[in-house]
mmCIF file of C-alpha atoms in Angstrom:
data_model
loop_
_atom_site.group_PDB
_atom_site.id
_atom_site.type_symbol
_atom_site.label_atom_id
_atom_site.label_comp_id
_atom_site.label_asym_id
_atom_site.label_seq_id
_atom_site.Cartn_x
_atom_site.Cartn_y
_atom_site.Cartn_z
ATOM 1 C CA ASP A 1 18.258 34.989 37.466
ATOM 2 C CA VAL A 2 21.955 34.447 38.101
ATOM 3 C CA VAL A 3 23.895 37.611 37.362
ATOM 4 C CA MET A 4 27.347 37.177 35.861
ATOM 5 C CA THR A 5 29.806 40.050 36.147
ATOM 6 C CA GLN A 6 33.172 40.381 34.455
ATOM 7 C CA THR A 7 36.143 42.622 35.092
ATOM 8 C CA PRO A 8 37.681 44.356 33.342
ATOM 9 C CA LEU A 9 35.299 45.067 30.478
ATOM 10 C CA SER A 10 38.199 45.870 28.211
ATOM 11 C CA LEU A 11 41.844 44.940 28.212
ATOM 12 C CA SER A 12 44.745 45.999 26.020
ATOM 13 C CA VAL A 13 47.683 43.634 26.156
ATOM 14 C CA THR A 14 51.194 43.631 24.743
ATOM 15 C CA PRO A 15 51.923 40.447 22.777
ATOM 16 C CA GLY A 16 53.774 37.951 24.907
ATOM 17 C CA GLN A 17 52.387 39.373 28.138
ATOM 18 C CA PRO A 18 49.831 37.635 30.363
ATOM 19 C CA ALA A 19 46.195 38.597 30.680
ATOM 20 C CA SER A 20 43.535 37.771 33.227
ATOM 21 C CA ILE A 21 39.763 38.188 33.272
ATOM 22 C CA SER A 22 37.648 37.828 36.373
ATOM 23 C CA CYS A 23 34.091 36.501 36.434
ATOM 24 C CA LYS A 24 31.731 36.423 39.404
ATOM 25 C CA SER A 25 28.326 34.816 39.719
ATOM 26 C CA SER A 26 25.511 35.878 42.036
ATOM 27 C CA GLN A 27 24.885 32.251 43.043
ATOM 28 C CA SER A 28 27.065 29.206 43.461
ATOM 29 C CA LEU A 29 27.658 27.250 40.288
ATOM 30 C CA LEU A 30 28.496 24.010 42.096
ATOM 31 C CA HIS A 31 26.309 21.076 41.100
ATOM 32 C CA HIS A 32 25.498 18.358 43.645
ATOM 33 C CA GLU A 33 27.383 15.934 41.400
ATOM 34 C CA GLY A 34 30.531 17.911 42.190
ATOM 35 C CA LYS A 35 31.021 19.727 38.891
ATOM 36 C CA THR A 36 31.043 23.510 38.766
ATOM 37 C CA HIS A 37 29.296 24.821 35.671
ATOM 38 C CA LEU A 38 31.272 27.841 34.624
ATOM 39 C CA TYR A 39 32.256 28.224 31.000
ATOM 40 C CA TRP A 40 34.385 30.594 28.937
ATOM 41 C CA TYR A 41 33.799 31.518 25.312
ATOM 42 C CA VAL A 42 35.635 33.778 22.917
ATOM 43 C CA GLN A 43 34.130 35.593 19.976
ATOM 44 C CA ARG A 44 36.822 36.686 17.586
ATOM 45 C CA PRO A 45 36.057 39.539 15.200
ATOM 46 C CA GLY A 46 33.497 38.546 12.609
ATOM 47 C CA GLN A 47 33.190 35.015 13.934
ATOM 48 C CA SER A 48 30.766 32.917 15.939
ATOM 49 C CA PRO A 49 31.539 32.346 19.610
ATOM 50 C CA GLN A 50 33.740 29.358 20.434
ATOM 51 C CA LEU A 51 34.043 27.326 23.607
ATOM 52 C CA LEU A 52 37.401 27.767 25.334
ATOM 53 C CA ILE A 53 37.008 26.338 28.827
ATOM 54 C CA TYR A 54 34.340 24.103 30.319
ATOM 55 C CA GLU A 55 33.601 23.268 33.954
ATOM 56 C CA VAL A 56 35.920 26.010 35.234
ATOM 57 C CA SER A 57 39.265 24.634 34.135
ATOM 58 C CA SER A 58 39.053 22.064 31.331
ATOM 59 C CA ARG A 59 40.316 23.232 27.961
ATOM 60 C CA PHE A 60 38.049 22.354 25.050
ATOM 61 C CA SER A 61 39.402 20.415 22.098
ATOM 62 C CA GLY A 62 41.999 22.362 20.150
ATOM 63 C CA VAL A 63 42.326 25.214 22.646
ATOM 64 C CA PRO A 64 45.966 26.225 23.150
ATOM 65 C CA GLU A 65 47.626 25.511 26.486
ATOM 66 C CA ARG A 66 48.186 29.223 27.095
ATOM 67 C CA PHE A 67 44.511 29.438 28.077
ATOM 68 C CA SER A 68 43.623 28.297 31.581
ATOM 69 C CA GLY A 69 40.679 28.672 33.896
ATOM 70 C CA SER A 70 40.401 28.589 37.656
ATOM 71 C CA GLY A 71 38.058 29.369 40.493
ATOM 72 C CA SER A 72 35.288 27.886 42.568
ATOM 73 C CA GLY A 73 31.875 28.653 43.966
ATOM 74 C CA THR A 74 31.131 32.131 42.685
ATOM 75 C CA GLU A 75 34.529 33.519 41.679
ATOM 76 C CA PHE A 76 36.398 32.494 38.575
ATOM 77 C CA SER A 77 39.106 33.677 36.237
ATOM 78 C CA LEU A 78 40.465 33.083 32.774
ATOM 79 C CA GLN A 79 44.175 33.478 32.225
ATOM 80 C CA ILE A 80 46.128 33.777 29.028
ATOM 81 C CA SER A 81 49.771 33.083 29.816
ATOM 82 C CA ARG A 82 51.241 34.871 26.784
ATOM 83 C CA VAL A 83 48.841 36.798 24.618
ATOM 84 C CA GLU A 84 49.108 36.381 20.864
ATOM 85 C CA ALA A 85 47.623 38.525 18.111
ATOM 86 C CA GLU A 86 44.971 35.894 17.368
ATOM 87 C CA ASP A 87 43.599 36.213 20.912
ATOM 88 C CA VAL A 88 41.866 39.483 20.022
ATOM 89 C CA GLY A 89 38.149 39.247 20.659
ATOM 90 C CA VAL A 90 35.434 39.373 23.277
ATOM 91 C CA TYR A 91 35.573 36.847 26.103
ATOM 92 C CA TYR A 92 32.382 35.770 27.839
ATOM 93 C CA CYS A 93 31.852 33.717 30.956
ATOM 94 C CA MET A 94 28.608 31.785 31.274
ATOM 95 C CA GLN A 95 26.889 29.804 33.982
ATOM 96 C CA GLY A 96 25.374 26.502 32.921
ATOM 97 C CA ILE A 97 23.538 25.258 35.989
ATOM 98 C CA HIS A 98 20.663 27.644 36.717
ATOM 99 C CA LEU A 99 17.935 28.410 34.205
ATOM 100 C CA PRO A 100 17.871 30.810 32.516
ATOM 101 C CA LEU A 101 21.440 30.322 31.361
ATOM 102 C CA THR A 102 23.235 33.639 31.639
ATOM 103 C CA PHE A 103 26.385 35.201 30.257
ATOM 104 C CA GLY A 104 28.658 37.879 31.567
ATOM 105 C CA PRO A 105 28.749 41.174 29.635
ATOM 106 C CA GLY A 106 31.971 40.252 27.883
ATOM 107 C CA THR A 107 35.550 41.485 28.107
ATOM 108 C CA ARG A 108 37.047 42.977 24.972
ATOM 109 C CA VAL A 109 40.710 42.086 24.518
ATOM 110 C CA ASP A 110 42.853 43.896 22.031
ATOM 111 C CA ILE A 111 46.540 44.072 21.302
ATOM 112 C CA LYS A 112 48.691 47.093 22.077
ATOM 113 C CA GLU B 1 33.741 17.553 11.618
ATOM 114 C CA VAL B 2 30.774 19.030 13.481
ATOM 115 C CA GLN B 3 28.816 21.418 11.274
ATOM 116 C CA LEU B 4 25.760 23.467 12.158
ATOM 117 C CA VAL B 5 24.203 25.524 9.399
ATOM 118 C CA GLU B 6 21.418 27.945 10.234
ATOM 119 C CA SER B 7 18.924 29.309 7.754
ATOM 120 C CA GLY B 8 15.678 31.223 7.655
ATOM 121 C CA GLY B 9 16.780 34.621 8.929
ATOM 122 C CA ASN B 10 15.028 37.528 7.294
ATOM 123 C CA LEU B 11 13.548 40.986 7.651
ATOM 124 C CA VAL B 12 10.105 40.665 9.227
ATOM 125 C CA GLN B 13 7.510 43.124 10.473
ATOM 126 C CA PRO B 14 6.691 43.426 14.173
ATOM 127 C CA GLY B 15 4.005 40.991 15.237
ATOM 128 C CA ARG B 16 4.771 38.552 12.444
ATOM 129 C CA SER B 17 6.275 35.074 12.653
ATOM 130 C CA LEU B 18 9.422 33.410 11.363
ATOM 131 C CA THR B 19 10.916 29.941 11.584
ATOM 132 C CA LEU B 20 14.645 29.330 11.751
ATOM 133 C CA ALA B 21 16.244 26.009 10.895
ATOM 134 C CA CYS B 22 19.592 24.453 11.730
ATOM 135 C CA THR B 23 20.939 21.497 9.807
ATOM 136 C CA ALA B 24 23.496 19.392 11.633
ATOM 137 C CA SER B 25 26.174 17.073 10.314
ATOM 138 C CA GLY B 26 29.351 15.370 11.474
ATOM 139 C CA PHE B 27 27.836 13.836 14.614
ATOM 140 C CA THR B 28 24.905 11.672 15.734
ATOM 141 C CA PHE B 29 22.328 14.432 16.075
ATOM 142 C CA LYS B 30 19.765 12.417 18.072
ATOM 143 C CA ASN B 31 22.243 11.978 20.949
ATOM 144 C CA TYR B 32 22.780 15.657 21.730
ATOM 145 C CA GLU B 33 20.940 18.455 23.438
ATOM 146 C CA MET B 34 20.610 21.525 21.257
ATOM 147 C CA TYR B 35 20.243 25.241 21.826
ATOM 148 C CA TRP B 36 19.541 28.593 20.262
ATOM 149 C CA VAL B 37 21.550 31.617 21.380
ATOM 150 C CA ARG B 38 21.176 35.140 20.015
ATOM 151 C CA GLN B 39 23.221 38.310 19.824
ATOM 152 C CA ALA B 40 21.583 41.678 19.251
ATOM 153 C CA PRO B 41 23.602 44.156 17.175
ATOM 154 C CA GLY B 42 26.610 45.325 19.147
ATOM 155 C CA LYS B 43 25.472 43.452 22.243
ATOM 156 C CA GLY B 44 26.401 40.344 24.191
ATOM 157 C CA LEU B 45 25.098 36.794 24.073
ATOM 158 C CA GLU B 46 21.636 35.715 25.221
ATOM 159 C CA TRP B 47 20.456 32.130 25.571
ATOM 160 C CA VAL B 48 17.114 31.678 23.808
ATOM 161 C CA SER B 49 16.095 28.027 24.082
ATOM 162 C CA HIS B 50 17.138 24.467 24.899
ATOM 163 C CA ILE B 51 15.817 21.088 23.807
ATOM 164 C CA SER B 52 16.759 17.671 25.097
ATOM 165 C CA SER B 53 18.080 14.990 22.774
ATOM 166 C CA SER B 54 14.669 13.323 22.465
ATOM 167 C CA GLY B 55 12.780 16.580 22.282
ATOM 168 C CA SER B 56 10.766 15.781 25.382
ATOM 169 C CA THR B 57 12.189 18.656 27.453
ATOM 170 C CA VAL B 58 12.383 22.277 26.360
ATOM 171 C CA ASN B 59 13.388 25.410 28.217
ATOM 172 C CA TYR B 60 13.186 29.147 27.514
ATOM 173 C CA PRO B 61 14.029 32.402 29.257
ATOM 174 C CA ASP B 62 11.099 34.640 30.155
ATOM 175 C CA SER B 63 11.982 37.041 27.326
ATOM 176 C CA VAL B 64 10.760 34.553 24.693
ATOM 177 C CA LYS B 65 8.591 32.111 26.651
ATOM 178 C CA GLY B 66 5.178 31.790 25.058
ATOM 179 C CA ARG B 67 6.370 33.332 21.792
ATOM 180 C CA PHE B 68 9.207 31.039 20.678
ATOM 181 C CA THR B 69 9.036 27.274 20.212
ATOM 182 C CA ILE B 70 12.080 25.062 19.804
ATOM 183 C CA SER B 71 11.697 21.680 18.125
ATOM 184 C CA ARG B 72 13.772 19.067 16.387
ATOM 185 C CA ASP B 73 13.458 16.321 13.817
ATOM 186 C CA ASN B 74 16.015 13.651 14.603
ATOM 187 C CA THR B 75 15.254 11.863 11.330
ATOM 188 C CA LYS B 76 16.333 14.954 9.416
ATOM 189 C CA ASN B 77 19.197 16.044 11.708
ATOM 190 C CA SER B 78 17.438 19.367 12.041
ATOM 191 C CA LEU B 79 16.661 21.883 14.762
ATOM 192 C CA TYR B 80 14.016 24.595 14.486
ATOM 193 C CA LEU B 81 12.986 27.788 16.204
ATOM 194 C CA ARG B 82 9.477 29.036 15.557
ATOM 195 C CA MET B 83 9.271 32.693 16.518
ATOM 196 C CA THR B 84 5.893 34.414 16.788
ATOM 197 C CA SER B 85 4.733 37.878 17.853
ATOM 198 C CA LEU B 86 8.136 39.207 16.928
ATOM 199 C CA ARG B 87 9.307 42.460 18.476
ATOM 200 C CA ALA B 88 12.011 44.934 17.564
ATOM 201 C CA GLU B 89 14.057 43.648 20.501
ATOM 202 C CA ASP B 90 14.187 40.196 18.887
ATOM 203 C CA THR B 91 16.451 41.649 16.200
ATOM 204 C CA ALA B 92 19.667 39.639 16.441
ATOM 205 C CA VAL B 93 21.929 37.049 14.942
ATOM 206 C CA TYR B 94 20.584 33.666 15.993
ATOM 207 C CA TYR B 95 23.076 30.873 16.575
ATOM 208 C CA CYS B 96 22.333 27.177 16.696
ATOM 209 C CA ALA B 97 24.555 25.388 19.203
ATOM 210 C CA ARG B 98 25.208 21.802 20.218
ATOM 211 C CA GLY B 99 25.661 20.617 23.761
ATOM 212 C CA PRO B 100 28.334 18.195 25.002
ATOM 213 C CA PHE B 101 27.957 14.419 24.826
ATOM 214 C CA TYR B 102 27.133 14.379 28.495
ATOM 215 C CA SER B 103 27.095 16.956 31.223
ATOM 216 C CA SER B 104 25.118 17.647 34.352
ATOM 217 C CA GLY B 105 25.085 21.245 33.166
ATOM 218 C CA TYR B 106 24.113 23.108 30.039
ATOM 219 C CA TYR B 107 26.628 24.531 27.639
ATOM 220 C CA PHE B 108 27.438 25.068 23.992
ATOM 221 C CA ALA B 109 30.292 22.993 22.643
ATOM 222 C CA TYR B 110 29.831 23.903 18.965
ATOM 223 C CA TRP B 111 28.195 26.860 17.273
ATOM 224 C CA GLY B 112 26.875 27.554 13.827
ATOM 225 C CA GLN B 113 27.692 30.655 11.824
ATOM 226 C CA GLY B 114 24.393 32.346 12.697
ATOM 227 C CA THR B 115 21.416 33.683 10.788
ATOM 228 C CA ARG B 116 20.273 37.303 10.991
ATOM 229 C CA VAL B 117 16.749 38.253 12.001
ATOM 230 C CA THR B 118 15.647 41.868 11.685
ATOM 231 C CA VAL B 119 12.284 42.915 13.071
ATOM 232 C CA SER B 120 11.251 46.240 11.617
ATOM 233 C CA SER B 121 8.356 47.873 9.835
#
């Protein structure tokens, strides 16, 4: 199985400051079609998970521009340019190319 | 608006069976791959099953293979998860999720609100 690791596992951020989460996969997530299948989700307190970023760097519908994703191969990151109070939650990366589909352990983001 | 509404969660004894359902609306259900994803109390996310748009292809992780069966009824816009030989470690919130319109990969574009399954004597 592909192992997904995330760092840090928790993050406390001052509103208006940037935040970054790293995600690494134990195998390449590059598909022969050229897409890289790395996804980011956020689970806000008491809510279902929501898709933030698909295929490394594409923002899903309705996701604010302050969220961006980058990376390639086996190393990826999620950046929040200026954290807002509503960004509190647990952020998960997930690989979507190798079965079984696997998630990272999650990074808990809270506000200072 | 895409809506996924799960039902069927309950308290069940170890070794017993339970069937979850997910009713979809706001999109053409028969065109989309569907999934179940679960979250044990206080834990992270675990993919549980996948079914192709036609229902002809299904996939499971080893943790549930042979015990869980995913199915769909495209005439009723409904997704199901039949869970047998339930174990304490199957205790979780189970989410129904919809895939994208097209992708060479697997992912969950929309999620339901979840239904809670507790396996305990």
